[in-house]
Each structure stands twice: as structure tokens, then as C-alpha cells.
PDB file of C-alpha atoms in Angstrom:
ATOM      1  CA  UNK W   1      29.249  12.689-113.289  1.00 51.00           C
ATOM      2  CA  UNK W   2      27.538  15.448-110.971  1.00 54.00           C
ATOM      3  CA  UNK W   3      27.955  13.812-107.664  1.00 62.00           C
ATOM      4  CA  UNK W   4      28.952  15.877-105.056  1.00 62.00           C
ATOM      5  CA  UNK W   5      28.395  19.046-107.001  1.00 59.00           C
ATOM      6  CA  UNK W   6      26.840  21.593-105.506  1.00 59.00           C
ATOM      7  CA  UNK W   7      26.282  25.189-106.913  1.00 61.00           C
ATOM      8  CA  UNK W   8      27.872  27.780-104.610  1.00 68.00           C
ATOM      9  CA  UNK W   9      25.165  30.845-105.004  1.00 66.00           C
ATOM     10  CA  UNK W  10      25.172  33.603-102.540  1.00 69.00           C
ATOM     11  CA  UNK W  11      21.667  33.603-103.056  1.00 64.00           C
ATOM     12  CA  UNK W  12      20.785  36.021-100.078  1.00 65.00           C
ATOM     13  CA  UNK W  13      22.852  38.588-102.197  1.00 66.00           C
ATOM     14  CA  UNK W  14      20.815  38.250-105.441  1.00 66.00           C
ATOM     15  CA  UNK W  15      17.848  38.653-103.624  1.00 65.00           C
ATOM     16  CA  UNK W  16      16.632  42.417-104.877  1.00 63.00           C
ATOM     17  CA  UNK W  17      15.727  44.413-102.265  1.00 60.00           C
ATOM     18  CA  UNK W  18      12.430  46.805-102.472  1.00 60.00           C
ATOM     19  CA  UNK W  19      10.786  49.360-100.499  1.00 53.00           C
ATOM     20  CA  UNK W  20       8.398  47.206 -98.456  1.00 55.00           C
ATOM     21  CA  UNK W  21      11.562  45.375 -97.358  1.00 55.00           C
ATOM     22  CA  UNK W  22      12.772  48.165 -94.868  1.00 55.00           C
ATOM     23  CA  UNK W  23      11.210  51.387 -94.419  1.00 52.00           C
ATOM     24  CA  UNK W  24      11.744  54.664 -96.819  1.00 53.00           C
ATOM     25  CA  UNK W  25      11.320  58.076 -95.174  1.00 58.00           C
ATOM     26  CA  UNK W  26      10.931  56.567 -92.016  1.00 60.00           C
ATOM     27  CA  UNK W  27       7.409  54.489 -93.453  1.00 57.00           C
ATOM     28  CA  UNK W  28       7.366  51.184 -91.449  1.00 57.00           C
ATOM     29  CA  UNK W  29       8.327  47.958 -93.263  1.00 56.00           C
ATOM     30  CA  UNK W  30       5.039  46.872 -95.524  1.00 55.00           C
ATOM     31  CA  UNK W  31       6.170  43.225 -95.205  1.00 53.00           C
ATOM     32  CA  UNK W  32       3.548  40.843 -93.454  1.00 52.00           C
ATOM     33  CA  UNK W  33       6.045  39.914 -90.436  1.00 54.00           C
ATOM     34  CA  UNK W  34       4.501  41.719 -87.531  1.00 53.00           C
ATOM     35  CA  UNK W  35       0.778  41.017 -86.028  1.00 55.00           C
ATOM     36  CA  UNK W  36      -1.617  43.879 -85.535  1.00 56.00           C
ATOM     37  CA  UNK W  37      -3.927  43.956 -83.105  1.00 58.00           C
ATOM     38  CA  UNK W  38      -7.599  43.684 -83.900  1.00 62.00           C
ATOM     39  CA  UNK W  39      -9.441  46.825 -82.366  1.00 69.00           C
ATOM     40  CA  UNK W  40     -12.651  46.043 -84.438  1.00 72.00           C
ATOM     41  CA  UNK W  41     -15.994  44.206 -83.325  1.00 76.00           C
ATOM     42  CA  UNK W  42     -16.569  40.971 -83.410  1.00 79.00           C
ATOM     43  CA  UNK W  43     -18.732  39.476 -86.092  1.00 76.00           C
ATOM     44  CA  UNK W  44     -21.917  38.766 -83.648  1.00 84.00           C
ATOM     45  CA  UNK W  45     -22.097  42.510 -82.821  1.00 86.00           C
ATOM     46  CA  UNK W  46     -21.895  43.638 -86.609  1.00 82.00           C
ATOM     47  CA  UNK W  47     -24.398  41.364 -87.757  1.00 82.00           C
ATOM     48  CA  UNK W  48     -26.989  42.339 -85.182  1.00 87.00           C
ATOM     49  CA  UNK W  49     -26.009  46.129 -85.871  1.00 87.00           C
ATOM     50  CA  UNK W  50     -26.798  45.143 -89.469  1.00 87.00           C
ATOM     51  CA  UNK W  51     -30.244  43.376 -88.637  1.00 88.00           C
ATOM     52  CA  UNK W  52     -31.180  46.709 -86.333  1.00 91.00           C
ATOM     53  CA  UNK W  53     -30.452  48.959 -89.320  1.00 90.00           C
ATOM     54  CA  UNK W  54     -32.120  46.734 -91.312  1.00 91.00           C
ATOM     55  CA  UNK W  55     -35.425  46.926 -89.473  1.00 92.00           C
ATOM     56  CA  UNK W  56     -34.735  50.674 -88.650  1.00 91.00           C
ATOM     57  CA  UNK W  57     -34.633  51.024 -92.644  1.00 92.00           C
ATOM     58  CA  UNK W  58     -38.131  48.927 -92.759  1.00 92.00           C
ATOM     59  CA  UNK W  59     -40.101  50.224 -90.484  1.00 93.00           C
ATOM     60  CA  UNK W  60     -39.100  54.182 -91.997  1.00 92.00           C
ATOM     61  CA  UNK W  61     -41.672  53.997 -94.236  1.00 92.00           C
ATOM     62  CA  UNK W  62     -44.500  53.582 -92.363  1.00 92.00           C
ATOM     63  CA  UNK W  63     -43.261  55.898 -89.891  1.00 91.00           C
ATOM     64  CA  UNK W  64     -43.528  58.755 -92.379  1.00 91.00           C
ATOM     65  CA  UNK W  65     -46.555  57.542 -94.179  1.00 91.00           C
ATOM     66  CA  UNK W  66     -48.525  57.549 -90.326  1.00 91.00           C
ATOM     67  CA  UNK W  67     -46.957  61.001 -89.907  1.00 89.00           C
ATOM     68  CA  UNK W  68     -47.906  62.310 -93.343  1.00 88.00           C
ATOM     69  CA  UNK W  69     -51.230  61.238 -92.832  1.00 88.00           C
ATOM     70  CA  UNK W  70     -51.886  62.943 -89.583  1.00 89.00           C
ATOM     71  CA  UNK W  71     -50.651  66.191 -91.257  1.00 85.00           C
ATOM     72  CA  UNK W  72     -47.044  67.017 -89.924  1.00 83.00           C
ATOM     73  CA  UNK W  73     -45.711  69.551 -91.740  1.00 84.00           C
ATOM     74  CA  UNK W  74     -41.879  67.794 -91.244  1.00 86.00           C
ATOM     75  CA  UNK W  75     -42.862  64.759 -93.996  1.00 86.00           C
ATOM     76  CA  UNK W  76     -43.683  65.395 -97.781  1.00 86.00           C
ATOM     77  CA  UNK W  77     -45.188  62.269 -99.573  1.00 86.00           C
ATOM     78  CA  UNK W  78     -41.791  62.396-101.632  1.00 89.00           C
ATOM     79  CA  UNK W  79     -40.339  61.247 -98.353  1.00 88.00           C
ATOM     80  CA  UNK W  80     -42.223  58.924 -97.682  1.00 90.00           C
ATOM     81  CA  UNK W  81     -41.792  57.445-101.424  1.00 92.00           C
ATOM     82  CA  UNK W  82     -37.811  57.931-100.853  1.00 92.00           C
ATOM     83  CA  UNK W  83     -38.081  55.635 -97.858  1.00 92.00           C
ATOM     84  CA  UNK W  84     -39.727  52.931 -99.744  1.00 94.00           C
ATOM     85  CA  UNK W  85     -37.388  52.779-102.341  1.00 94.00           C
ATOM     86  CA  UNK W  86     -34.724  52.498 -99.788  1.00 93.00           C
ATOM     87  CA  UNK W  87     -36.653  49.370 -98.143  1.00 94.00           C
ATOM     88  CA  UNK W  88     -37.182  48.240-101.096  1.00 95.00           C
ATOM     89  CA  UNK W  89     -33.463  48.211-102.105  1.00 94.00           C
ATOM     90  CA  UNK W  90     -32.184  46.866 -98.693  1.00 92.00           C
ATOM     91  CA  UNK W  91     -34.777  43.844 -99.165  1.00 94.00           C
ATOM     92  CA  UNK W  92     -33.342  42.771-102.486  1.00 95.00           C
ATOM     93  CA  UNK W  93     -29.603  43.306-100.967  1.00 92.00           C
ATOM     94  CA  UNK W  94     -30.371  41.188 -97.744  1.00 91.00           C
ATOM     95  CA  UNK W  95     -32.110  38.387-100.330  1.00 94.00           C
ATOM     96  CA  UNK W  96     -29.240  38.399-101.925  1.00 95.00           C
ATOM     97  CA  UNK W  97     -26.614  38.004 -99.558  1.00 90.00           C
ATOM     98  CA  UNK W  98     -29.074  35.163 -97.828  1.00 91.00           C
ATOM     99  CA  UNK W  99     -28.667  33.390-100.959  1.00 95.00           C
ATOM    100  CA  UNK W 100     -25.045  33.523-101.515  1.00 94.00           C
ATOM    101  CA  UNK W 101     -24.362  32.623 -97.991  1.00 90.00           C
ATOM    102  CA  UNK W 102     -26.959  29.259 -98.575  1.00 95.00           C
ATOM    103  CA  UNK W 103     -24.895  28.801-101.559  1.00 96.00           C
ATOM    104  CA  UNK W 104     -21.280  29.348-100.117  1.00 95.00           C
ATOM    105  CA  UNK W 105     -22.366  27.006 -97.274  1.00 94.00           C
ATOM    106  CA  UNK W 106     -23.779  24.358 -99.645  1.00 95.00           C
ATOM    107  CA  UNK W 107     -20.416  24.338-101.594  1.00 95.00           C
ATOM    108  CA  UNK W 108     -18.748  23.586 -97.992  1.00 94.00           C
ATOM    109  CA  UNK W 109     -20.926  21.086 -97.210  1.00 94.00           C
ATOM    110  CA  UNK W 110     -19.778  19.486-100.514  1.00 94.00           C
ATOM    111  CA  UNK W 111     -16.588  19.230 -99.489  1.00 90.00           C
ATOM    112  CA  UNK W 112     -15.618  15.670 -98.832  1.00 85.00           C
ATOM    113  CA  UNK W 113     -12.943  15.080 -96.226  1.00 78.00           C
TER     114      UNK W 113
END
């Protein structure tokens, strides 16, 4: 009954055309066609940035604290107390993020192949 038939659609015509398709008020095209270059760091160099900070943010505390105790004028105790609650926070954050990346690598492991 339907052999041979086959629908005749100009479908490239009935395809709606929006602004990321071509550019408006000379704004390239927002359509994922073209590679960009990556200009960024590599992931080695951020996560040693991130461990340096991380030990930078540690050690604060007893920076001030040694200061505050041989009388510098620069360091209040509340500075010193500010620090440690910053330690403090980046401690829980970096448990954290340990234990989701255990976890996320776990879930690969899972993964049979």
C-alpha cells in the first residue's frame, strides 16, 4: 500500500532559524561549531596553586598568634581569631572535596566494562 512512498518535506526550510544561528548586531554565531583555544592552566598547576594556598591559609594563624605574642602592634588577637576561622573553614572544604572525589572515583571503579 505505502511502498515507494516517500514524503517530499523541504525540511531545511521548516527549520526555524534563531539568533545563535548567525550573528545579530554583528555578535558572533553562539552555535558550538568552532573550537576555542584553551589559554588556561593545566590541571597539575591549579591543584598545586590550590595546595600552596591551602597551606598559606594554615600556617596564617600561627603566624599572627607568634607575632601577637611578641607584641607587634600590626596584629590584634581578633586577627588572629579571624585567621582560625578561615583555617578552620578551608579544612572542612578540602575534607569535603577529598571525600567526594573518593566517592566519584569509587562509583568509576564500579563501572563494569
Amino acid at each position: 500500500m505505502f511502498q515507494g512512498f516517500y514524503p517530499r518535506y523541504d525540511l531545511e526550510a521548516r527549520i526555524q532559524h534563531t539568533k545563535l544561528d548567525a550573528g545579530v548586531w554583528d555578535i558572533p554565531s553562539a552555535r558550538m561549531s568552532r573550537i576555542e583555544d584553551h589559554e588556561g592552566q593545566d590541571f597539575k598547576s591549579v591543584m598545586s596553586g590550590l595546595v600552596e594556598n591551602f597551606n598559606q591559609t594554615l600556617e596564617a594563624p600561627d603566624n599572627l598568634l607568634r607575632d601577637a605574642m611578641m607584641g607587634s602592634e600590626n596584629v590584634d588577637i581578633h586577627d588572629v581569631m579571624t585567621a582560625m576561622s578561615k583555617a578552620e573553614l578551608s579544612v572542612n572544604m578540602v575534607t569535603t572535596m577529598t571525600t567526594k572525589v573518593i566517592s566519584a572515583y569509587d562509583k568509576i571503579m564500579q563501572i563494569t566494562i
